[in-house]
PDB file of C-alpha atoms in Angstrom:
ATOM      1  CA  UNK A  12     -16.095   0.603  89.788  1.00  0.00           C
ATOM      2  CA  UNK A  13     -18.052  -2.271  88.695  1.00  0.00           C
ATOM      3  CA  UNK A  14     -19.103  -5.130  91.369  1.00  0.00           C
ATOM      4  CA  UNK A  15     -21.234  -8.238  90.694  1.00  0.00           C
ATOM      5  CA  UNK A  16     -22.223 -11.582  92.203  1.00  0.00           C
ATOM      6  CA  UNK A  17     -23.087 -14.593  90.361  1.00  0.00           C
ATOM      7  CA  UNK A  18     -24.936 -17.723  92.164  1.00  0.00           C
ATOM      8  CA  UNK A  19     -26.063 -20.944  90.892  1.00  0.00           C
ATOM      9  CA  UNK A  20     -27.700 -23.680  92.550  1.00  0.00           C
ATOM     10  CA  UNK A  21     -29.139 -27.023  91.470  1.00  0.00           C
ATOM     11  CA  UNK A  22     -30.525 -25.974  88.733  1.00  0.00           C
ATOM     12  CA  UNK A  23     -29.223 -26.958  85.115  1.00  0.00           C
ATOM     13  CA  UNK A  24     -27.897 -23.661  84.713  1.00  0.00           C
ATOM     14  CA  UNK A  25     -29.787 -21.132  85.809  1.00  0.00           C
ATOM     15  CA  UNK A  26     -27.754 -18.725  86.903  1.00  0.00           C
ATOM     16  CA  UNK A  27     -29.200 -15.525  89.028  1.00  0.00           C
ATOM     17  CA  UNK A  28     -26.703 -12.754  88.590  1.00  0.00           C
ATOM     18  CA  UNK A  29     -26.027  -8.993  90.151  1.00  0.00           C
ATOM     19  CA  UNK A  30     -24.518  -6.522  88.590  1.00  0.00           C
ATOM     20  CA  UNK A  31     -24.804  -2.683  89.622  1.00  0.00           C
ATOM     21  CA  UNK A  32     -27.951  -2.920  91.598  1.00  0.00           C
ATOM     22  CA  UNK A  33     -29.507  -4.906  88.948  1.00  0.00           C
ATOM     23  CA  UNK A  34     -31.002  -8.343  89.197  1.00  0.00           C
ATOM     24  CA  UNK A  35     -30.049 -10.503  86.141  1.00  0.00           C
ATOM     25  CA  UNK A  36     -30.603 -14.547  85.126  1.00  0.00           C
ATOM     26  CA  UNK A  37     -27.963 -15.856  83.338  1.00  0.00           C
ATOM     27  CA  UNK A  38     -28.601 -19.643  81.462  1.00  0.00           C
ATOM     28  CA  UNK A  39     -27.817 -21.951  78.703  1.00  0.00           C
ATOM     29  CA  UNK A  40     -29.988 -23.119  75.871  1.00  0.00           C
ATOM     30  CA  UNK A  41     -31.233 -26.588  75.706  1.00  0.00           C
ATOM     31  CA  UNK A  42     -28.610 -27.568  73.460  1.00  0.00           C
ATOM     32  CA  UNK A  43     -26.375 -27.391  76.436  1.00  0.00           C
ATOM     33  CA  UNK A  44     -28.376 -28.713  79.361  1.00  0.00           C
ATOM     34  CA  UNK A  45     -29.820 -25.860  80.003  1.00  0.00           C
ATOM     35  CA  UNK A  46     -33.533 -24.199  79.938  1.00  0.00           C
ATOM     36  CA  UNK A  47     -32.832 -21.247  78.213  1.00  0.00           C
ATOM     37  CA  UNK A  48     -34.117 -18.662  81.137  1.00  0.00           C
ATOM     38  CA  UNK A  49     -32.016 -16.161  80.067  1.00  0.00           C
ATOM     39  CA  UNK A  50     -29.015 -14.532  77.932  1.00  0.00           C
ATOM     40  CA  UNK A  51     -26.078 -17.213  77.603  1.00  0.00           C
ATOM     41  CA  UNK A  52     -22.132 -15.827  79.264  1.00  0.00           C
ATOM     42  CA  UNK A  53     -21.160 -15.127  75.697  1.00  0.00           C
ATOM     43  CA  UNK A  54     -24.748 -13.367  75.060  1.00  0.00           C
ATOM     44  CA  UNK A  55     -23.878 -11.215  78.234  1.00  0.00           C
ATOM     45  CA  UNK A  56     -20.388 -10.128  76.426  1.00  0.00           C
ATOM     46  CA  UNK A  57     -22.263  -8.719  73.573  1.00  0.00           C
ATOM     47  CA  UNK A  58     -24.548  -7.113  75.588  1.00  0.00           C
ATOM     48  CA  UNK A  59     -21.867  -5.144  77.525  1.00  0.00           C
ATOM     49  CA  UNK A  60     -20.008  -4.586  74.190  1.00  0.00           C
ATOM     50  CA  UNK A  61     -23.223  -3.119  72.094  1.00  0.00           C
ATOM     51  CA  UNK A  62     -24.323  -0.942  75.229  1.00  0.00           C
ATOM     52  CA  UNK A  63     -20.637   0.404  75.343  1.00  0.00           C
ATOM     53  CA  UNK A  64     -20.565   1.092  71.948  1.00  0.00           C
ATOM     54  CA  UNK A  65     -23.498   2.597  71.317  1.00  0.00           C
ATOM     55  CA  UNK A  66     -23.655   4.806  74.570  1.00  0.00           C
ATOM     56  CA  UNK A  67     -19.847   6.166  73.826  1.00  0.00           C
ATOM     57  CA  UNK A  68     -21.300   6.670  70.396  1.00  0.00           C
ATOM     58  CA  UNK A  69     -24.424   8.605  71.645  1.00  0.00           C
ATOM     59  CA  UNK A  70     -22.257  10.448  73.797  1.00  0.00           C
ATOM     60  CA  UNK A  71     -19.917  11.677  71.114  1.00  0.00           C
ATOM     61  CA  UNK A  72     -21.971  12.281  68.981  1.00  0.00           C
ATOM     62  CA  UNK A  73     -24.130  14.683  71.440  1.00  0.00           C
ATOM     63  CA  UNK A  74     -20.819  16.552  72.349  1.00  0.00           C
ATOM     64  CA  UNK A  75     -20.034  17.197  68.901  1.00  0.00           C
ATOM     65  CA  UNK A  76     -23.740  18.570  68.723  1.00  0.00           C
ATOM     66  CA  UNK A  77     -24.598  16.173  65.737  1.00  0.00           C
ATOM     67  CA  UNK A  78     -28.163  15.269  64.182  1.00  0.00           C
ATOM     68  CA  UNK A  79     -28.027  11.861  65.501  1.00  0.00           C
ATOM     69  CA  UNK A  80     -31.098  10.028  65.274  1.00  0.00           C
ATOM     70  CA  UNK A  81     -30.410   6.743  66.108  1.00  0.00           C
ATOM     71  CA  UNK A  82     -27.169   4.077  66.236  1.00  0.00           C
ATOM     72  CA  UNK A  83     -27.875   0.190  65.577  1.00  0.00           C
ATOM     73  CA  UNK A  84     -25.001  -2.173  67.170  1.00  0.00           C
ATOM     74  CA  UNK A  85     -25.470  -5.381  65.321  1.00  0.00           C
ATOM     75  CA  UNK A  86     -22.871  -8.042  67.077  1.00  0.00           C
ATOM     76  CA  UNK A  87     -22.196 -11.726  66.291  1.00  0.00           C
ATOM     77  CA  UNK A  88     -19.707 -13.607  67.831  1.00  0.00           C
ATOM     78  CA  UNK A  89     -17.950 -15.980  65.097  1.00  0.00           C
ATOM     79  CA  UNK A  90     -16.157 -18.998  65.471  1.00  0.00           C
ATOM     80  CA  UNK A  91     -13.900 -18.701  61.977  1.00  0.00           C
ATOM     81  CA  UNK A  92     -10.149 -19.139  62.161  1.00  0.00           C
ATOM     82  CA  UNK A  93     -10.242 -18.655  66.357  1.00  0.00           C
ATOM     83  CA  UNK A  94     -12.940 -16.918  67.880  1.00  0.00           C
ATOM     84  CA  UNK A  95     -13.826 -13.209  66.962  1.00  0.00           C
ATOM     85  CA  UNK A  96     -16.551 -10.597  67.090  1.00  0.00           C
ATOM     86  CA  UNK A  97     -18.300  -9.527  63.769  1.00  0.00           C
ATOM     87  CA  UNK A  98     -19.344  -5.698  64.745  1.00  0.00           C
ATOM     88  CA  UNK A  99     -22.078  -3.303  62.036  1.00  0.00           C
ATOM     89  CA  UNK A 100     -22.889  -0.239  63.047  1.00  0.00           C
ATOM     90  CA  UNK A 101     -25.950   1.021  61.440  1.00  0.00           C
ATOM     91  CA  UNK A 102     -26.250   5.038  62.228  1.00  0.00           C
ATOM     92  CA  UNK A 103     -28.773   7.240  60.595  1.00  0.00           C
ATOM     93  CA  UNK A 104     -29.071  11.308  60.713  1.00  0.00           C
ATOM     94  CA  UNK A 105     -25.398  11.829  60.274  1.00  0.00           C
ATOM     95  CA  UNK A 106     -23.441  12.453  56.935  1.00  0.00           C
ATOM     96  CA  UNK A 107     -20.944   9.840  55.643  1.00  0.00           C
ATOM     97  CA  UNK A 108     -17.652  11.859  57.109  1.00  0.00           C
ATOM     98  CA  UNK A 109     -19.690  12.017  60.697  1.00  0.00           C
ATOM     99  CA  UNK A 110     -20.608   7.876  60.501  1.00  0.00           C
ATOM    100  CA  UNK A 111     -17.006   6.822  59.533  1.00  0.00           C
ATOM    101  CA  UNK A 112     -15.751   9.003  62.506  1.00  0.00           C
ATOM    102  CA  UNK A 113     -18.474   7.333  65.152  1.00  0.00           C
ATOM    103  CA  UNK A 114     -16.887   4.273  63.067  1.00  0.00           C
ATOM    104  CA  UNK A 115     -13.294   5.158  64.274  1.00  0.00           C
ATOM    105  CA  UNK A 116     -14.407   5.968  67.900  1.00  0.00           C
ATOM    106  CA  UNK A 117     -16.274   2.492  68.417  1.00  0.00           C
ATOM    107  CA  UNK A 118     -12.599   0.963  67.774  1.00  0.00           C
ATOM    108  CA  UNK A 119     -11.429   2.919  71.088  1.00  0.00           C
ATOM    109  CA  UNK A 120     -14.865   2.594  73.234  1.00  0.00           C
ATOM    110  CA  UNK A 121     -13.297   1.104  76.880  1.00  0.00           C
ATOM    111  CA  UNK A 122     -15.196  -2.102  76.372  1.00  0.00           C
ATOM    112  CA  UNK A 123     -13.564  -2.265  73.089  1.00  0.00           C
ATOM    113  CA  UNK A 124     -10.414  -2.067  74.437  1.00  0.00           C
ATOM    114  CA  UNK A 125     -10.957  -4.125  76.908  1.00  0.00           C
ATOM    115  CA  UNK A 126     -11.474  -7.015  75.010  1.00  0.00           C
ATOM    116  CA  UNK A 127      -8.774  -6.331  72.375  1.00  0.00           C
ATOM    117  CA  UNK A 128      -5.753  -6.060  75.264  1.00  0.00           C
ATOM    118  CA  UNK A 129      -7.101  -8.967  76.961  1.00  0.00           C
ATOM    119  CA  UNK A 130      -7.606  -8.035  81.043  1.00  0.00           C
ATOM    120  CA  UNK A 131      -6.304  -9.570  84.082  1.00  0.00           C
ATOM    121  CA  UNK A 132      -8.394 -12.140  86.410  1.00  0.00           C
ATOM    122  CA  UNK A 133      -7.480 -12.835  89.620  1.00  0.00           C
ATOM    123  CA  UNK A 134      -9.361 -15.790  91.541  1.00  0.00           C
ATOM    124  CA  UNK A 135      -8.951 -17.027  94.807  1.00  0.00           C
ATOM    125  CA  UNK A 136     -11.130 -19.002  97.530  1.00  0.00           C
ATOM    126  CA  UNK A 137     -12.850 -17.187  99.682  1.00  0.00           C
TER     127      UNK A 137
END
């Protein structure tokens, strides 16, 4: 299962960040205090959500033995009537009846649901 470590120091908000063997930096744009050293919390969401989609996508789509050539996640996070995410999927080498279907199965990717039935955090000291 997943496992990651974030650390921050002194610095306004650099944030260095390990997830899965891989070393990350994490910040906030100068707007916020920060230097803008790398991908905002919020940019990392979308991140995990686009990869999700598009590599459940991919995979579907190479089970089903399809002409994919390539799947676009566009993702926007929008603050409009509480806080949502604004999803386009732009898929080429597929048919109109194969893209809504990739369409339907980005709704039940597991990041997907993740997000839309909320999940559990437990924190404690260490």
């Amino acid at each position: 299962m997943a496992h990651g470590t974030a650390r921050i120091g002194k610095d306004h908000y650099r944030t260095e960040i390990e997830v899965g063997g891989h070393a990350l930096v994490g910040d906030e744009g100068p707007g916020l205090g920060g230097q803008n050293l790398g991908p905002a919390p919020y940019d990392f969401l979308l991140a995990g959500l686009g990869a999700c989609t598009a590599i459940t996508l991919r995979m579907y789509a190479d089970r089903k033995e399809w002409p994919l050539e390539s799947i676009e996640v566009g993702l926007r996070l929008v603050h409009q009537d509480g806080l949502r995410i604004d999803r386009v999927l732009t898929i080429a080498g597929l048919d109109a009846e194969q893209k809504a279907r990739l369409a339907d199965i980005a709704e039940r990717t597991p990041v997907t649901l993740t997000l839309k039935g909320g999940l559990p955090i437990d924190t404690r000291l260490a």
